[in-house]
Short mmCIF file of C-alpha atoms and ligand atoms in Angstrom, two decimals:
data_model
loop_
_atom_site.label_atom_id
_atom_site.label_comp_id
_atom_site.label_asym_id
_atom_site.label_seq_id
_atom_site.Cartn_x
_atom_site.Cartn_y
_atom_site.Cartn_z
CA MET A 1 127.76 -42.49 110.47
CA HIS A 2 125.69 -40.08 112.67
CA THR A 3 123.04 -39.15 110.57
CA HIS A 4 121.51 -36.58 112.97
CA ASN A 5 124.28 -34.16 111.73
CA ILE A 6 123.20 -34.35 108.23
CA PRO A 7 120.60 -31.58 107.26
CA VAL A 8 117.04 -32.77 106.05
CA ILE A 9 114.48 -30.42 104.46
CA ALA A 10 111.23 -32.14 105.15
CA ILE A 11 108.46 -31.43 103.02
CA ASP A 12 104.88 -32.71 103.61
CA GLY A 13 101.57 -32.10 102.29
CA PRO A 14 98.62 -33.25 100.39
CA SER A 15 98.28 -35.12 97.24
CA ALA A 16 98.91 -33.12 93.89
CA SER A 17 100.25 -30.06 95.83
CA GLY A 18 103.54 -29.92 93.94
CA LYS A 19 105.85 -30.93 96.58
CA GLY A 20 107.69 -33.36 94.79
CA THR A 21 108.57 -30.55 92.01
CA VAL A 22 109.65 -28.30 94.73
CA ALA A 23 111.48 -30.76 96.47
CA GLN A 24 113.25 -32.06 93.72
CA LEU A 25 114.29 -28.36 92.73
CA VAL A 26 115.47 -27.74 96.00
CA ALA A 27 117.39 -30.76 96.16
CA ASN A 28 119.19 -29.90 92.76
CA THR A 29 119.91 -26.39 93.87
CA LEU A 30 121.74 -27.41 97.29
CA GLY A 31 123.01 -30.46 95.82
CA PHE A 32 121.01 -32.67 98.09
CA HIS A 33 119.97 -36.07 97.75
CA TYR A 34 115.91 -36.60 97.12
CA LEU A 35 113.72 -39.11 98.55
CA ASP A 36 110.26 -39.10 97.07
CA SER A 37 108.57 -41.18 99.74
CA GLY A 38 105.27 -41.52 98.19
CA ALA A 39 106.88 -43.43 95.23
CA LEU A 40 107.88 -46.38 97.87
CA TYR A 41 104.22 -46.78 98.83
CA ARG A 42 102.98 -46.63 95.00
CA LEU A 43 105.69 -49.19 94.22
CA VAL A 44 104.34 -51.33 97.14
CA ALA A 45 100.82 -50.68 95.46
CA LEU A 46 102.14 -51.77 91.90
CA LYS A 47 103.76 -54.84 93.10
CA THR A 48 100.61 -55.81 95.00
CA MET A 49 98.58 -55.52 91.90
CA GLN A 50 100.98 -57.24 89.83
CA THR A 51 100.92 -60.26 92.10
CA HIS A 52 97.18 -60.19 92.80
CA THR A 53 97.83 -60.23 96.52
CA ASP A 54 95.04 -59.94 98.97
CA ILE A 55 94.75 -56.26 99.86
CA THR A 56 93.63 -57.22 103.50
CA ASP A 57 96.55 -59.72 104.23
CA ILE A 58 98.65 -56.96 105.92
CA THR A 59 101.38 -59.38 106.72
CA LYS A 60 101.81 -60.16 102.89
CA LEU A 61 101.44 -56.35 102.18
CA ALA A 62 104.45 -55.93 104.74
CA GLU A 63 106.53 -58.57 103.36
CA ILE A 64 106.16 -56.90 99.98
CA ALA A 65 107.07 -53.56 101.47
CA ARG A 66 110.21 -54.98 103.23
CA ASN A 67 111.52 -57.01 100.23
CA LEU A 68 110.74 -54.33 97.40
CA ALA A 69 113.77 -54.65 94.87
CA VAL A 70 113.71 -50.85 94.01
CA VAL A 71 116.27 -48.61 92.25
CA PHE A 72 116.17 -44.88 92.15
CA GLU A 73 118.33 -43.74 89.08
CA ASN A 74 118.45 -40.59 87.11
CA ASN A 75 114.94 -39.57 87.67
CA LYS A 76 113.89 -43.24 86.90
CA ILE A 77 112.41 -45.81 89.06
CA PHE A 78 113.18 -49.50 88.75
CA LEU A 79 111.14 -52.11 90.29
CA GLU A 80 112.73 -55.58 89.89
CA ASP A 81 114.91 -54.13 86.97
CA ASN A 82 111.90 -53.20 85.05
CA ASP A 83 111.13 -49.30 84.66
CA ALA A 84 108.34 -48.60 86.86
CA THR A 85 108.47 -44.68 86.63
CA ASN A 86 105.04 -44.20 85.01
CA ALA A 87 103.57 -47.30 85.91
CA ILE A 88 103.45 -46.19 89.55
CA ARG A 89 101.88 -42.52 88.43
CA THR A 90 98.19 -43.93 87.68
CA GLU A 91 95.34 -42.52 89.93
CA GLU A 92 94.60 -46.33 90.44
CA CYS A 93 98.14 -47.00 91.98
CA GLY A 94 97.96 -43.78 93.84
CA ILE A 95 94.55 -44.94 95.55
CA LEU A 96 95.84 -48.37 96.67
CA ALA A 97 98.83 -46.68 97.80
CA SER A 98 96.74 -44.61 100.03
CA LYS A 99 94.93 -47.74 101.14
CA LEU A 100 98.24 -49.78 102.08
CA ALA A 101 100.00 -46.80 103.66
CA SER A 102 97.27 -46.66 106.45
CA TYR A 103 98.40 -50.22 107.56
CA PRO A 104 101.02 -49.84 110.45
CA PRO A 105 103.51 -52.74 109.47
CA VAL A 106 103.44 -51.52 105.88
CA ARG A 107 104.77 -48.21 107.14
CA GLU A 108 107.05 -49.59 109.73
CA ALA A 109 108.48 -51.86 106.83
CA LEU A 110 109.55 -48.71 104.68
CA THR A 111 111.15 -46.94 107.53
CA ALA A 112 114.67 -47.75 107.58
CA ARG A 113 114.73 -47.43 103.73
CA GLN A 114 113.42 -43.91 104.05
CA ARG A 115 116.09 -43.12 106.71
CA ALA A 116 118.66 -44.38 104.63
CA PHE A 117 118.44 -41.72 102.05
CA CYS A 118 119.82 -39.50 104.68
CA GLN A 119 123.49 -39.19 103.38
CA ILE A 120 125.87 -36.13 102.85
CA PRO A 121 125.58 -33.45 101.89
CA GLY A 122 121.97 -33.57 102.88
CA LEU A 123 118.61 -34.46 102.04
CA VAL A 124 115.19 -33.23 100.72
CA ALA A 125 112.44 -35.51 101.71
CA ASP A 126 108.65 -35.13 100.56
CA GLY A 127 105.92 -37.09 101.74
CA ARG A 128 103.11 -37.25 104.41
CA ASP A 129 105.26 -38.03 107.55
CA MET A 130 108.80 -37.08 106.92
CA GLY A 131 108.76 -34.21 109.80
CA SER A 132 106.66 -36.06 111.84
CA VAL A 133 107.99 -39.72 111.84
CA ILE A 134 110.78 -40.39 109.71
CA PHE A 135 112.91 -37.45 110.21
CA PRO A 136 111.92 -35.79 113.36
CA ASN A 137 115.12 -34.12 113.87
CA ALA A 138 115.08 -32.20 110.57
CA PRO A 139 116.15 -28.53 111.05
CA LEU A 140 113.37 -27.25 108.52
CA LYS A 141 110.01 -28.80 108.13
CA ILE A 142 107.39 -27.74 105.48
CA PHE A 143 103.73 -28.40 105.05
CA LEU A 144 103.10 -27.36 101.48
CA THR A 145 99.70 -27.41 100.29
CA ALA A 146 97.21 -25.53 97.65
CA SER A 147 93.53 -25.59 97.25
CA ALA A 148 91.96 -28.66 96.06
CA GLY A 149 90.83 -27.22 92.84
CA VAL A 150 94.53 -25.95 92.26
CA ARG A 151 95.83 -29.24 92.77
CA ALA A 152 93.25 -31.09 90.41
CA GLN A 153 94.76 -28.71 87.67
CA ARG A 154 98.20 -29.55 88.78
CA ARG A 155 97.54 -33.53 88.59
CA TYR A 156 95.74 -33.04 85.36
CA LYS A 157 98.72 -31.29 83.76
CA GLN A 158 101.10 -33.92 85.16
CA LEU A 159 99.08 -36.83 83.70
CA ASN A 160 98.87 -35.04 80.45
CA GLU A 161 102.49 -34.44 80.19
CA LYS A 162 102.98 -38.20 80.74
CA GLY A 163 100.47 -39.13 78.11
CA ILE A 164 97.91 -40.75 80.76
CA ASN A 165 94.20 -39.70 80.19
CA ALA A 166 92.31 -37.86 82.86
CA ASN A 167 89.58 -35.66 83.74
CA ILE A 168 89.53 -32.72 86.12
CA ALA A 169 86.26 -33.53 87.81
CA ASP A 170 87.30 -37.27 88.48
CA LEU A 171 90.54 -36.04 89.70
CA LEU A 172 89.22 -33.45 92.04
CA ARG A 173 87.25 -36.30 93.34
CA ASP A 174 89.86 -38.66 93.92
CA ILE A 175 92.04 -35.66 95.55
CA GLU A 176 89.36 -35.11 97.93
CA LYS A 177 88.87 -38.75 98.76
CA ARG A 178 92.42 -39.14 99.46
CA ASP A 179 92.85 -35.94 101.44
CA ALA A 180 90.08 -37.39 103.68
CA GLN A 181 91.87 -41.03 103.81
CA ASP A 182 95.14 -39.71 104.46
CA SER A 183 93.91 -37.12 107.21
CA ASN A 184 91.64 -39.43 109.08
CA ARG A 185 93.75 -42.58 109.57
CA SER A 186 95.17 -43.09 113.16
CA VAL A 187 98.89 -43.79 112.15
CA ALA A 188 101.08 -40.99 110.69
CA PRO A 189 98.05 -39.03 109.61
CA LEU A 190 98.51 -36.10 107.01
CA GLN A 191 98.78 -32.93 109.13
CA GLN A 192 100.61 -29.67 109.78
CA GLY A 193 102.90 -30.56 112.72
CA THR A 194 103.18 -27.34 115.08
CA ASP A 195 107.09 -27.12 114.31
CA ALA A 196 106.31 -26.86 110.57
CA ARG A 197 106.04 -23.83 108.35
CA LEU A 198 102.92 -23.47 106.03
CA LEU A 199 103.66 -22.80 102.47
CA ASP A 200 100.47 -22.51 100.59
CA THR A 201 101.13 -22.34 96.98
CA THR A 202 97.65 -22.00 95.62
CA THR A 203 98.98 -18.58 94.09
CA LEU A 204 102.45 -19.35 93.89
CA SER A 205 104.64 -20.23 90.59
CA ILE A 206 106.77 -23.55 91.15
CA THR A 207 109.82 -20.95 91.26
CA GLN A 208 108.18 -18.80 93.86
CA ALA A 209 107.60 -22.01 96.00
CA LYS A 210 111.32 -23.06 95.55
CA GLU A 211 112.58 -19.50 96.45
CA THR A 212 110.62 -19.58 99.54
CA VAL A 213 112.13 -22.97 100.75
CA LEU A 214 115.54 -21.83 99.81
CA ALA A 215 115.27 -18.47 101.70
CA TRP A 216 113.88 -20.42 104.88
CA TYR A 217 116.77 -22.83 104.60
CA THR A 218 119.29 -20.03 104.47
CA GLU A 219 117.48 -18.46 107.41
CA ILE A 220 118.06 -21.43 109.33
CA CYS A 221 121.56 -22.04 108.55
CA ALA A 222 122.42 -18.36 109.34
CA ASN A 223 120.78 -18.63 112.89
CA LYS A 224 122.60 -21.92 113.76
O1 CDP B 301 101.25 -37.99 94.22
P1 CDP B 301 100.65 -37.81 95.58
O2 CDP B 301 101.19 -36.70 96.31
O3 CDP B 301 98.90 -37.79 95.32
O4 CDP B 301 100.80 -38.81 96.31
P2 CDP B 301 102.28 -39.73 96.62
O5 CDP B 301 103.23 -38.75 97.35
O6 CDP B 301 102.93 -40.35 95.49
O7 CDP B 301 101.78 -40.87 97.84
C1 CDP B 301 100.90 -41.74 97.35
C2 CDP B 301 100.13 -42.19 98.78
O8 CDP B 301 101.13 -42.98 99.64
C3 CDP B 301 99.53 -41.16 99.62
O9 CDP B 301 98.34 -40.89 99.34
C4 CDP B 301 99.69 -41.32 101.01
O10 CDP B 301 98.69 -42.13 101.59
C5 CDP B 301 100.82 -42.41 100.93
N1 CDP B 301 102.11 -41.70 101.49
C6 CDP B 301 102.03 -41.95 102.76
O11 CDP B 301 101.25 -42.43 103.49
N2 CDP B 301 103.30 -41.34 103.62
C7 CDP B 301 104.51 -40.97 102.97
N3 CDP B 301 105.45 -40.64 103.48
C8 CDP B 301 104.21 -40.53 101.13
C9 CDP B 301 102.98 -41.21 100.87
#
């Protein structure tokens, strides 16, 4: 099947910006598939920790990425039949994911897997390089962000709801560290592409952010 005719909404942005929540709501509204690409990097990190793999052994890490036995099902994520939905959300996992994501062979090993999510009637994909690398032909590309302080509060709330302990000062420090790591890497760095629309959600509710994305998509469809 020619996937280039299938509409993709690519939502990229920094850590804890709320892009995952917005992407999921947009996907539900449109009846589109949803790709949480960050979850794949987090799964590679989880498997790396579980197997005590040397985090400088890039060949082994790419192998883990290529062979990841993962199933996304009804808002749950299974790694080798074990429910990994919450295990991948720890800060430890996020920090390691960000580190592994800076290795080109790891990224390449996940490329085809991400593109396979592009199926009719359409896809909403969130991450760091959805618009720039994975789905360069996406008709709508969005760079969704918010101030670091607001993102720390959002992450705090998200972890709290999952029963994971955290404090805002530590989260803010992690977010700033991860921003620097994700923005400064040489491969697929986090940045707003020239063809991406900026959606700053610092003062927007989730619903307002979702409505903005849907309005932009409607506009694009009307102008086709
Ligand atoms: O939840 P949060 O936004 O903090 O992170 P995530 O989207 O779950 O992604 C975890 C890490 O994976 C990020 O810090 C990125 O380094 C990396 N990542 C990436 O490099 N490319 C993507 N498309 C998605 C995530």
